[in-house]
Coordinates of C-alpha atoms in Angstrom, one line a residue:
M222 CA -121.8 93.8 -105.9
L223 CA -118.5 92.0 -105.9
A224 CA -116.1 94.8 -106.9
L225 CA -112.9 92.7 -106.7
G226 CA -111.2 93.8 -109.8
G227 CA -113.8 94.8 -112.4
V228 CA -115.9 98.0 -112.6
L229 CA -118.6 98.4 -110.1
V230 CA -121.8 99.8 -111.5
L231 CA -123.2 101.3 -108.3
H232 CA -126.6 102.4 -109.5
A233 CA -127.5 98.9 -110.7
A234 CA -126.9 97.6 -107.2
L235 CA -128.8 100.2 -105.3
P236 CA -132.4 99.7 -104.3
G237 CA -135.1 102.0 -105.6
P238 CA -137.0 103.8 -102.9
A239 CA -134.7 105.5 -100.4
G240 CA -137.0 104.5 -97.5
A241 CA -137.2 100.8 -98.4
A242 CA -136.3 98.5 -95.5
G243 CA -135.0 95.1 -96.3
N244 CA -134.4 93.4 -92.9
P245 CA -135.9 93.6 -89.3
A246 CA -133.1 95.8 -88.0
E247 CA -133.7 98.4 -90.7
R248 CA -137.4 98.3 -90.1
R249 CA -136.9 98.9 -86.4
A250 CA -134.5 101.8 -87.1
L251 CA -137.0 103.4 -89.5
Q252 CA -139.6 103.2 -86.8
G253 CA -137.6 105.7 -84.8
L254 CA -136.0 103.4 -82.2
R255 CA -132.9 104.9 -80.6
L256 CA -129.9 103.8 -78.6
R257 CA -130.6 103.4 -74.9
Y258 CA -128.6 102.5 -71.8
G259 CA -129.2 99.0 -70.4
S260 CA -127.7 96.1 -68.6
A261 CA -125.3 93.6 -70.0
R262 CA -128.1 91.0 -69.8
Q263 CA -130.4 93.3 -71.9
A264 CA -127.6 93.6 -74.5
G265 CA -127.0 89.8 -74.6
L266 CA -123.6 90.3 -73.1
L267 CA -121.7 88.7 -70.1
E268 CA -121.4 91.2 -67.3
S269 CA -118.1 89.9 -65.9
H270 CA -116.3 90.3 -69.2
L271 CA -118.0 93.6 -69.9
E272 CA -116.7 95.0 -66.7
G273 CA -113.4 93.7 -67.7
V274 CA -113.5 96.1 -70.7
A275 CA -113.4 99.1 -68.4
D276 CA -110.7 97.4 -66.2
E277 CA -108.5 96.9 -69.3
A278 CA -108.9 100.5 -70.4
R279 CA -108.2 101.8 -66.9
R280 CA -105.0 99.7 -66.7
F281 CA -103.3 102.0 -69.3
L282 CA -103.6 105.1 -67.1
G283 CA -100.5 103.7 -65.4
P284 CA -97.0 103.0 -66.8
S285 CA -97.3 101.5 -70.3
P286 CA -94.5 100.5 -69.9
E287 CA -92.9 103.7 -68.6
H288 CA -95.3 106.6 -69.2
P289 CA -99.1 106.4 -69.1
Y290 CA -100.5 105.5 -72.5
Y291 CA -103.1 108.2 -72.1
A292 CA -104.0 110.8 -69.5
G293 CA -107.6 109.6 -69.7
A294 CA -110.1 107.7 -71.7
V295 CA -113.8 107.1 -72.5
V296 CA -114.9 103.6 -73.4
L297 CA -118.3 102.7 -74.7
A298 CA -119.6 99.2 -75.7
G299 CA -122.9 98.1 -77.0
R300 CA -124.9 95.4 -78.7
G301 CA -128.1 95.9 -80.6
R302 CA -129.7 99.1 -79.4
T303 CA -128.3 98.8 -75.8
I304 CA -125.3 100.6 -74.6
A305 CA -124.2 98.4 -71.7
L306 CA -120.9 100.1 -70.9
H307 CA -120.0 103.8 -70.9
R308 CA -117.2 104.8 -68.6
A309 CA -114.8 107.7 -68.2
M310 CA -111.5 107.5 -66.4
G311 CA -108.5 109.7 -65.8
E312 CA -108.2 113.3 -66.9
A313 CA -109.1 115.2 -70.0
V314 CA -106.6 118.0 -69.2
R315 CA -103.6 117.2 -67.1
Y316 CA -100.3 118.5 -68.6
A317 CA -99.5 122.2 -69.1
D318 CA -96.1 121.8 -70.8
Y319 CA -93.5 119.3 -71.9
D320 CA -89.7 119.6 -72.1
G321 CA -88.4 117.3 -74.9
R322 CA -84.7 117.7 -73.8
T323 CA -85.4 116.2 -70.3
D324 CA -88.6 114.2 -71.1
R325 CA -90.3 116.0 -68.2
V326 CA -93.7 117.6 -67.9
R327 CA -95.3 120.4 -66.0
E328 CA -98.7 119.4 -64.8
F329 CA -101.6 121.7 -64.1
P330 CA -102.3 122.2 -60.3
A331 CA -104.8 119.6 -59.1
A332 CA -107.5 122.3 -58.9
E333 CA -107.0 123.3 -62.6
R334 CA -107.1 119.8 -64.1
I335 CA -110.2 118.6 -65.8
A336 CA -111.5 115.1 -65.2
M337 CA -112.6 113.0 -68.1
T338 CA -116.4 112.5 -68.4
E339 CA -118.6 110.3 -70.5
D340 CA -119.5 113.4 -72.6
T341 CA -115.9 114.6 -73.1
V342 CA -115.3 115.8 -76.7
F343 CA -112.2 114.4 -78.4
D344 CA -110.2 115.3 -81.5
L345 CA -111.1 112.2 -83.5
A346 CA -108.1 112.6 -85.8
S347 CA -108.3 110.0 -88.6
L348 CA -111.7 108.8 -87.7
T349 CA -112.5 111.9 -89.8
K350 CA -111.7 109.7 -92.8
L351 CA -114.8 107.6 -92.2
F352 CA -117.1 110.7 -92.4
T353 CA -115.4 111.8 -95.6
S354 CA -115.9 108.4 -97.1
I355 CA -119.6 108.3 -96.1
L356 CA -120.1 111.7 -97.8
A357 CA -118.4 110.3 -100.9
V358 CA -120.7 107.3 -101.0
Q359 CA -123.7 109.5 -100.6
Q360 CA -122.7 111.4 -103.7
M361 CA -122.4 108.0 -105.5
E362 CA -126.0 107.3 -104.6
R363 CA -127.1 110.5 -106.1
G364 CA -125.3 110.0 -109.3
Q365 CA -122.8 112.8 -108.8
L366 CA -119.8 110.6 -108.3
E367 CA -118.6 107.3 -109.9
L368 CA -116.5 104.9 -108.0
E369 CA -114.3 103.8 -110.9
A370 CA -114.0 107.3 -112.5
P371 CA -110.6 109.0 -112.7
V372 CA -110.3 111.7 -110.1
R373 CA -109.3 114.2 -112.8
R374 CA -112.8 114.0 -114.2
Y375 CA -113.9 116.1 -111.2
L376 CA -110.5 117.8 -110.4
P377 CA -108.9 118.7 -113.7
E378 CA -105.7 119.9 -111.9
F379 CA -105.2 116.4 -110.5
T380 CA -102.8 115.2 -113.3
G381 CA -99.1 114.6 -113.9
G382 CA -96.7 111.8 -113.2
G383 CA -99.4 109.2 -113.5
K384 CA -102.0 110.8 -111.3
E385 CA -104.4 111.1 -114.2
V386 CA -105.3 107.3 -113.9
I387 CA -106.0 107.4 -110.1
T388 CA -109.6 106.5 -109.5
V389 CA -112.1 107.5 -106.8
R390 CA -112.0 103.9 -105.5
Q391 CA -108.2 104.0 -105.2
L392 CA -108.5 107.1 -103.0
L393 CA -111.0 105.4 -100.7
T394 CA -109.0 102.2 -100.4
H395 CA -105.5 103.7 -100.2
T396 CA -104.3 102.1 -103.4
S397 CA -103.5 105.3 -105.3
G398 CA -99.8 104.9 -105.0
L399 CA -99.5 108.4 -103.5
R400 CA -97.1 108.9 -100.6
S401 CA -98.4 109.0 -97.0
W402 CA -98.4 112.8 -96.5
A403 CA -97.0 116.1 -97.5
P404 CA -96.1 119.1 -95.3
F405 CA -99.0 121.4 -96.2
Y406 CA -98.3 123.4 -92.9
K407 CA -95.1 124.7 -94.4
E408 CA -97.1 126.6 -97.1
S409 CA -98.4 130.0 -96.0
T410 CA -101.3 130.3 -98.4
R411 CA -104.1 128.1 -99.6
E412 CA -102.8 128.4 -103.2
G413 CA -99.4 127.2 -102.1
R414 CA -101.0 124.1 -100.4
L415 CA -103.0 123.3 -103.5
R416 CA -99.8 123.6 -105.6
L417 CA -98.1 121.2 -103.3
L418 CA -100.9 118.6 -103.8
W419 CA -101.0 119.1 -107.5
S420 CA -97.3 118.5 -107.7
V421 CA -97.3 115.2 -105.8
R422 CA -96.6 112.2 -108.1
P423 CA -97.5 108.6 -107.4
Q424 CA -94.6 106.6 -105.9
E425 CA -95.9 103.4 -107.5
T426 CA -98.3 102.6 -110.3
P427 CA -101.8 103.3 -109.0
G428 CA -103.6 100.1 -108.1
T429 CA -100.4 98.1 -107.5
V430 CA -99.7 98.8 -103.9
Y431 CA -101.5 99.6 -100.6
R432 CA -100.2 102.6 -98.8
Y433 CA -102.2 104.5 -96.1
S434 CA -102.1 108.1 -97.2
D435 CA -103.7 111.3 -95.8
L436 CA -103.4 112.7 -99.4
N437 CA -106.1 110.4 -100.6
L438 CA -108.7 111.9 -98.3
I439 CA -107.5 115.5 -98.7
T440 CA -108.0 114.9 -102.5
L441 CA -111.4 113.4 -101.9
Q442 CA -112.3 116.5 -99.8
L443 CA -111.5 118.8 -102.7
L444 CA -113.4 116.6 -105.0
L445 CA -116.5 116.6 -102.8
E446 CA -116.4 120.4 -102.4
Q447 CA -116.1 120.8 -106.1
I448 CA -119.1 118.6 -107.1
T449 CA -121.4 119.8 -104.3
D450 CA -120.3 123.5 -104.1
R451 CA -120.3 123.1 -100.3
T452 CA -117.4 123.0 -97.9
L453 CA -116.7 119.7 -96.1
D454 CA -117.8 121.0 -92.7
V455 CA -121.1 122.1 -94.1
L456 CA -121.5 118.7 -95.8
L457 CA -120.7 116.9 -92.6
H458 CA -123.4 118.9 -90.7
D459 CA -126.1 118.7 -93.4
E460 CA -125.7 115.1 -94.5
I461 CA -124.6 113.2 -91.4
T462 CA -124.6 114.9 -88.0
A463 CA -127.8 116.9 -88.3
P464 CA -129.9 114.0 -89.6
L465 CA -128.5 111.6 -87.0
G466 CA -128.8 114.1 -84.1
M467 CA -125.0 114.0 -83.5
Q468 CA -125.0 117.3 -81.7
R469 CA -121.4 117.0 -80.4
T470 CA -119.7 116.2 -83.7
R471 CA -118.3 118.9 -85.9
Y472 CA -115.2 120.6 -87.3
N473 CA -113.7 123.6 -85.5
P474 CA -115.6 123.4 -82.1
P475 CA -116.4 126.8 -80.7
L476 CA -114.5 128.2 -77.7
S477 CA -117.4 127.4 -75.5
W478 CA -116.6 123.7 -75.9
R479 CA -113.0 124.0 -74.7
R480 CA -113.7 123.1 -71.0
V481 CA -115.4 119.8 -72.1
T482 CA -112.8 118.9 -74.7
A483 CA -109.8 116.6 -74.1
A484 CA -106.4 118.3 -74.6
T485 CA -103.9 116.8 -76.9
E486 CA -100.3 117.5 -77.5
V487 CA -97.7 120.1 -76.5
Q488 CA -96.5 120.8 -80.0
R489 CA -93.0 122.0 -80.5
P490 CA -90.2 121.0 -83.0
P491 CA -88.7 118.5 -83.5
W492 CA -91.5 116.1 -82.7
S493 CA -94.1 118.4 -84.3
G494 CA -94.0 120.4 -87.5
L495 CA -95.4 123.5 -85.7
D496 CA -94.7 125.3 -82.4
R497 CA -98.1 125.8 -80.9
G498 CA -97.6 124.9 -77.3
L499 CA -100.5 123.0 -75.6
V500 CA -103.1 122.1 -78.2
W501 CA -106.6 122.2 -76.6
G502 CA -109.8 122.7 -78.4
E503 CA -108.2 123.0 -81.8
V504 CA -107.3 120.3 -84.2
H505 CA -104.1 118.4 -83.4
D506 CA -103.0 117.4 -86.9
E507 CA -100.6 120.0 -88.3
N508 CA -101.9 119.7 -91.9
A509 CA -105.6 119.9 -90.8
Y510 CA -104.7 123.0 -88.8
A511 CA -103.0 124.6 -91.8
L512 CA -106.1 123.8 -93.9
G513 CA -108.2 125.9 -91.5
G514 CA -109.3 123.0 -89.3
V515 CA -111.4 121.4 -92.0
A516 CA -109.8 118.5 -93.8
G517 CA -110.7 115.2 -95.3
H518 CA -108.2 113.2 -93.3
A519 CA -108.5 114.8 -89.8
G520 CA -110.3 117.6 -88.0
V521 CA -113.6 116.2 -86.8
F522 CA -114.3 116.4 -83.0
G523 CA -116.9 114.2 -81.3
T524 CA -118.0 112.1 -78.4
A525 CA -118.3 108.4 -77.7
W526 CA -122.1 108.6 -77.7
D527 CA -122.2 110.3 -81.1
L528 CA -119.9 107.6 -82.6
A529 CA -122.2 105.0 -81.1
V530 CA -125.1 106.6 -83.0
L531 CA -123.0 106.4 -86.3
A532 CA -122.2 102.8 -85.6
R533 CA -125.8 101.9 -85.0
A534 CA -126.9 103.7 -88.2
L535 CA -124.4 101.7 -90.2
L536 CA -125.2 98.4 -88.5
D537 CA -128.9 99.0 -89.3
G538 CA -128.3 99.6 -93.0
G539 CA -127.8 103.4 -93.0
V540 CA -130.7 104.5 -90.8
Y541 CA -131.1 105.7 -87.2
A542 CA -134.2 106.9 -85.4
G543 CA -136.1 107.0 -88.7
R544 CA -133.5 109.1 -90.5
R545 CA -131.6 107.6 -93.4
I546 CA -128.1 108.7 -94.4
L547 CA -127.2 105.8 -96.7
R548 CA -129.1 103.0 -98.5
P549 CA -128.4 99.4 -97.3
A550 CA -126.5 98.6 -100.6
S551 CA -124.3 101.6 -100.0
V552 CA -123.4 100.5 -96.5
E553 CA -122.4 97.1 -98.0
L554 CA -119.7 99.0 -99.9
L555 CA -118.2 100.2 -96.7
F556 CA -117.9 96.6 -95.4
T557 CA -116.8 95.0 -98.7
D558 CA -113.1 94.2 -99.1
Y559 CA -111.8 95.8 -102.3
N560 CA -108.2 95.0 -101.5
T561 CA -108.1 91.3 -102.0
A562 CA -105.0 91.8 -104.0
F563 CA -103.3 93.0 -100.8
P564 CA -103.8 90.3 -98.1
G565 CA -103.7 91.8 -94.6
D566 CA -104.8 95.2 -95.8
D567 CA -108.5 94.5 -96.2
H568 CA -110.4 97.7 -96.9
G569 CA -113.9 98.8 -97.7
L570 CA -114.7 102.3 -98.9
G571 CA -113.0 104.3 -96.2
F572 CA -113.3 101.6 -93.6
E573 CA -110.6 99.2 -92.6
L574 CA -111.6 95.5 -92.3
Y575 CA -110.4 92.5 -90.3
Q576 CA -107.5 94.3 -88.5
H577 CA -106.4 92.4 -85.4
W578 CA -103.7 94.9 -84.6
Y579 CA -106.3 97.3 -83.1
M580 CA -109.6 95.3 -83.2
G581 CA -108.2 92.5 -81.2
A582 CA -110.5 89.5 -81.0
M583 CA -113.4 91.6 -82.4
A584 CA -111.8 91.3 -85.8
T585 CA -113.7 89.2 -88.3
P586 CA -113.7 89.3 -92.1
H587 CA -116.7 91.6 -91.7
S588 CA -115.6 93.8 -88.8
A589 CA -115.0 97.4 -89.9
G590 CA -113.4 100.4 -88.2
H591 CA -110.6 102.9 -88.0
T592 CA -108.2 104.5 -85.6
G593 CA -107.1 108.0 -85.0
F594 CA -103.6 109.3 -84.1
T595 CA -104.8 111.1 -81.0
G596 CA -105.8 107.8 -79.4
T597 CA -109.2 107.1 -80.8
S598 CA -110.8 104.0 -82.4
L599 CA -114.2 102.6 -83.5
V600 CA -115.0 99.0 -84.3
L601 CA -118.2 97.6 -85.7
D602 CA -118.9 93.8 -85.8
P603 CA -122.0 93.0 -87.9
S604 CA -121.6 89.3 -87.1
T605 CA -122.5 90.0 -83.4
D606 CA -124.4 93.3 -84.0
S607 CA -121.9 95.0 -81.6
F608 CA -119.8 98.1 -81.5
L609 CA -116.9 99.4 -79.4
V610 CA -115.6 102.9 -79.0
L611 CA -112.3 103.8 -77.2
L612 CA -111.3 107.4 -77.1
G613 CA -108.1 108.4 -75.3
N614 CA -105.9 111.5 -75.3
S615 CA -102.8 109.5 -75.9
V616 CA -100.7 112.3 -77.4
H617 CA -101.2 114.3 -74.2
P618 CA -98.6 115.6 -73.4
V619 CA -96.6 114.2 -76.3
R620 CA -96.8 111.6 -79.1
T621 CA -93.6 109.9 -78.1
W622 CA -95.0 108.7 -74.8
R623 CA -97.0 105.9 -76.5
A624 CA -96.5 103.4 -79.2
G625 CA -98.7 100.7 -80.7
S626 CA -102.4 99.9 -80.0
A627 CA -102.2 97.9 -76.8
P628 CA -105.2 99.4 -75.1
R629 CA -107.3 99.0 -78.2
V630 CA -106.4 95.3 -78.5
A631 CA -106.9 94.7 -74.8
V632 CA -110.4 96.2 -74.7
G633 CA -111.3 94.5 -78.0
N634 CA -110.2 91.1 -76.7
R635 CA -112.3 91.5 -73.5
F636 CA -115.4 92.8 -75.3
A637 CA -115.2 89.9 -77.7
R638 CA -115.4 87.6 -74.7
A639 CA -118.4 89.4 -73.5
V640 CA -120.4 88.2 -76.5
P641 CA -121.2 84.6 -75.5
V642 CA -120.7 81.5 -77.5
R643 CA -123.4 79.0 -76.7
T644 CA -123.5 75.2 -77.2
R645 CA -126.7 73.8 -78.7
H646 CA -127.3 71.9 -75.4
G647 CA -126.7 74.9 -73.3
G648 CA -123.9 73.4 -71.3
A649 CA -120.1 73.9 -71.1
A650 CA -117.6 73.2 -73.8
W651 CA -113.8 73.0 -73.9
F652 CA -112.3 76.5 -74.5
S653 CA -108.8 77.3 -75.7
G654 CA -108.7 80.8 -74.2
I655 CA -107.4 83.9 -76.1
Q656 CA -103.9 84.3 -74.6
P657 CA -101.2 85.1 -77.3
G658 CA -98.6 82.4 -77.4
A659 CA -100.7 79.8 -75.6
S660 CA -101.2 76.2 -76.6
G661 CA -103.0 73.2 -75.2
T662 CA -104.1 69.6 -75.8
L663 CA -107.2 67.5 -75.2
T664 CA -105.9 63.9 -75.2
L665 CA -108.2 60.9 -75.4
P666 CA -107.2 57.6 -73.6
P667 CA -105.7 54.8 -75.7
L668 CA -108.3 53.2 -78.0
T669 CA -108.2 50.1 -80.2
P670 CA -110.6 50.3 -83.2
A671 CA -111.7 46.9 -84.4
T672 CA -112.5 48.0 -88.0
A673 CA -111.5 50.6 -90.6
A674 CA -114.8 52.3 -90.1
A675 CA -114.0 54.1 -86.8
R676 CA -114.7 57.8 -86.7
L677 CA -113.9 60.6 -84.3
R678 CA -116.7 63.2 -84.1
C679 CA -117.2 66.4 -82.2
A680 CA -118.5 69.9 -82.5
V681 CA -116.0 72.7 -83.1
W682 CA -116.2 76.5 -83.2
W683 CA -113.1 78.5 -84.1
D684 CA -111.9 82.1 -84.6
T685 CA -108.1 82.5 -84.9
V686 CA -105.8 84.9 -86.6
P687 CA -105.2 83.2 -90.0
G688 CA -101.8 81.5 -90.1
E689 CA -101.1 82.4 -86.4
G690 CA -103.6 80.3 -84.6
A691 CA -105.1 76.9 -85.4
L692 CA -106.9 73.8 -84.2
H693 CA -105.0 70.6 -84.9
L694 CA -106.2 67.0 -84.8
E695 CA -103.5 64.4 -84.3
A696 CA -103.0 60.7 -83.8
S697 CA -100.1 58.7 -82.2
A698 CA -99.2 55.1 -81.6
D699 CA -97.0 55.8 -78.6
G700 CA -98.2 59.1 -77.2
E701 CA -94.9 60.8 -78.1
H702 CA -94.8 61.0 -81.9
W703 CA -97.9 62.7 -83.4
E704 CA -99.1 62.9 -86.9
P705 CA -101.9 65.0 -88.5
L706 CA -105.3 63.3 -88.8
P707 CA -107.2 64.7 -91.8
F708 CA -110.9 65.6 -91.1
S709 CA -113.9 67.3 -92.6
T710 CA -116.3 69.9 -91.1
V711 CA -119.8 70.9 -92.0
R712 CA -121.8 73.8 -90.6
S713 CA -124.5 72.9 -88.1
T714 CA -126.8 75.1 -90.3
G715 CA -126.1 72.8 -93.3
G716 CA -124.1 72.9 -96.4
A717 CA -121.4 71.0 -98.1
P718 CA -118.5 69.5 -96.0
E719 CA -115.1 71.2 -96.1
Q720 CA -112.0 69.0 -96.2
W721 CA -108.9 69.7 -94.1
P722 CA -106.3 67.2 -95.4
R723 CA -103.5 68.6 -93.2
G724 CA -105.5 67.9 -90.0
S725 CA -105.8 71.6 -89.0
V726 CA -108.1 74.5 -89.4
S727 CA -107.4 78.2 -88.9
G728 CA -109.2 81.6 -89.4
W729 CA -112.9 82.3 -88.9
S730 CA -115.6 79.7 -88.8
G731 CA -118.4 82.2 -89.5
R732 CA -119.4 82.4 -85.8
T733 CA -121.3 79.1 -86.0
W734 CA -120.7 75.5 -84.8
H735 CA -119.4 72.9 -87.2
R736 CA -119.6 69.1 -87.0
L737 CA -116.1 67.6 -87.3
E738 CA -115.6 64.0 -88.5
A739 CA -112.2 62.3 -88.8
P740 CA -112.0 58.7 -90.2
L741 CA -109.2 56.6 -88.5
T742 CA -108.8 54.4 -91.7
A743 CA -107.5 50.9 -92.0
A744 CA -104.0 52.0 -90.8
W745 CA -105.4 52.0 -87.2
S746 CA -107.6 48.9 -87.4
G747 CA -106.6 46.5 -84.6
R748 CA -103.9 48.9 -83.3
E749 CA -103.9 51.0 -80.2
V750 CA -104.1 54.7 -81.0
R751 CA -104.1 57.9 -79.1
L752 CA -106.0 60.9 -80.4
R753 CA -105.7 64.6 -79.4
L754 CA -107.0 68.0 -80.3
R755 CA -104.3 70.7 -80.0
H756 CA -104.7 74.5 -80.1
T757 CA -101.9 76.9 -80.9
A758 CA -101.6 80.7 -80.9
T759 CA -98.2 81.8 -82.2
G760 CA -98.6 85.5 -83.0
R761 CA -99.1 88.8 -81.1
Y762 CA -102.8 88.8 -81.6
V763 CA -105.6 86.3 -81.2
G764 CA -109.2 85.8 -82.3
R765 CA -112.2 84.8 -80.2
G766 CA -110.7 81.3 -79.6
I767 CA -111.6 77.7 -80.2
Y768 CA -114.3 75.6 -78.7
V769 CA -114.6 71.8 -78.7
D770 CA -117.8 70.0 -77.6
I771 CA -118.8 66.3 -77.0
V772 CA -115.9 64.3 -78.4
R773 CA -116.8 60.8 -79.4
V774 CA -115.1 57.9 -81.2
S775 CA -117.3 55.1 -82.6
E776 CA -117.5 52.4 -85.1
P777 CA -120.6 50.6 -86.4
A778 CA -120.7 48.0 -83.7
R779 CA -119.7 50.0 -80.6
L780 CA -118.9 53.3 -79.0
L781 CA -115.2 53.5 -78.2
F782 CA -115.2 56.8 -76.3
A783 CA -117.9 59.4 -75.4
E784 CA -117.0 62.5 -73.5
D785 CA -120.6 62.8 -72.3
R786 CA -120.5 59.3 -70.9
P787 CA -119.8 59.5 -67.1
A788 CA -117.2 56.7 -67.2
D789 CA -115.3 58.4 -70.1
A790 CA -115.3 62.0 -69.0
P791 CA -112.5 61.7 -66.4
R792 CA -110.3 59.9 -69.0
L793 CA -110.0 63.0 -71.2
E794 CA -106.8 64.7 -70.3
A795 CA -107.0 68.5 -70.7
I796 CA -103.9 70.7 -70.7
G797 CA -104.3 74.4 -71.6
W798 CA -108.1 74.0 -72.2
T799 CA -110.8 75.0 -69.7
R800 CA -114.5 74.2 -69.4
S801 CA -116.6 77.3 -70.3
T802 CA -120.3 78.1 -70.7
D803 CA -119.6 81.2 -72.7

């Protein structure tokens, strides 16, 4: 099912019976097992770091750096079927008005404010795109939609200026070449809004550029409604939320939900396209509002618990509590990178992949998720069977009070630390930490190999941002001038060795330990040499870090250095590394 440039024939890849279960997780899900609350230990998580997830989220209730990032938030974290953290903090409704000229707010009296709770409903904003994408993949399963088909096959009006070659896949992966958005809210009728969409022309040749665009998912909405003869809100209910029991997820929540819904923005020009005052209980996005609250790109409301149910269903191959919404092969399409031609913009069908800018250290080549403009995010990591939900009302009172994704990165980093890394012997290993901009060295004492057969060996585990973090192995004759020492690694689970001729390794090691071996060669025979392992993290974001365990240097006749030998352990000089059992 490698759809990396050719045509994907979906039906050939899908299993036959819809109820077939291929792995133990799917079998357990089909048996009706549900999410449950439990301890960090029950989830296989480290309690201290898990508590730190809530601490990090709470920190952004204060100046970030000047205004609070959000008035309140709900954070939920789990692994397997255990939700080990579910916390609410701050306020769901705090601000009554905002004056853009003075950057001042009018707050509700204390008695009228509404505290955030674990069950608070949020405007999920662009997390809506995930639901729309799942609905599209369901139609592919049923033979009603082809991934590589031109959109105009289903929407004949979708032509002109090169639009006729845009495919369904390009809508789902944001490679259509369409611009980011269009002001639908300026049109007073549905006909006028449709004319605006039909008139849009690609800005670049479809398939040649990645550009995140709401228009892609609005188009996909119209396509789905055309081929199913059902509106998107009905599709959402019938095909996803009702089967999964997501009772607090829907478009256009009723008025009775208002008191349990987080408020969003005080909308007035010029920062908003509409003058609506405080938006509370209605969709925040101006275009979704103009489209009647039901749109492919925004408009879904939901809770942290319901998003956890969706996460669990996807991690279990498309099934939850015995109810299947997707086949396992279809779920793989959500987690498969179709954008290999656009490095850094990894994208499955609807789901973003490997994005450190909001996933933090949870990002791996297989991690999937999305963010929402109102302050929402969801991250799923199949490599650790874990999921993280952060919902904040960060546009309350106004979108200009926040920028970037600092809370998402902070909670993602801390939750990644909560998933332990264990050595094979169960003891501690050297850990680089996950501090951006940090570096450190592990330096061995001076050694003098007698032969050209000397080798440095150790166990290593790494997860860094590619190109922005690395493990280096270096050698020096004087301790001042260092040169790279080439090495090879092989997975502890077996396989062919990988060569690292530049003496450094970066990226993701597959969440498994590797055996590292570096020959010292004849150049060092009979000479004093110093060896060191160095870690660097040069960018804004970090991965889960680097571990080094049991460093040894030997030659056929003798053991020159062994970290696990009592006499040698104190001779290893550590700067910027710590001993860690996790």
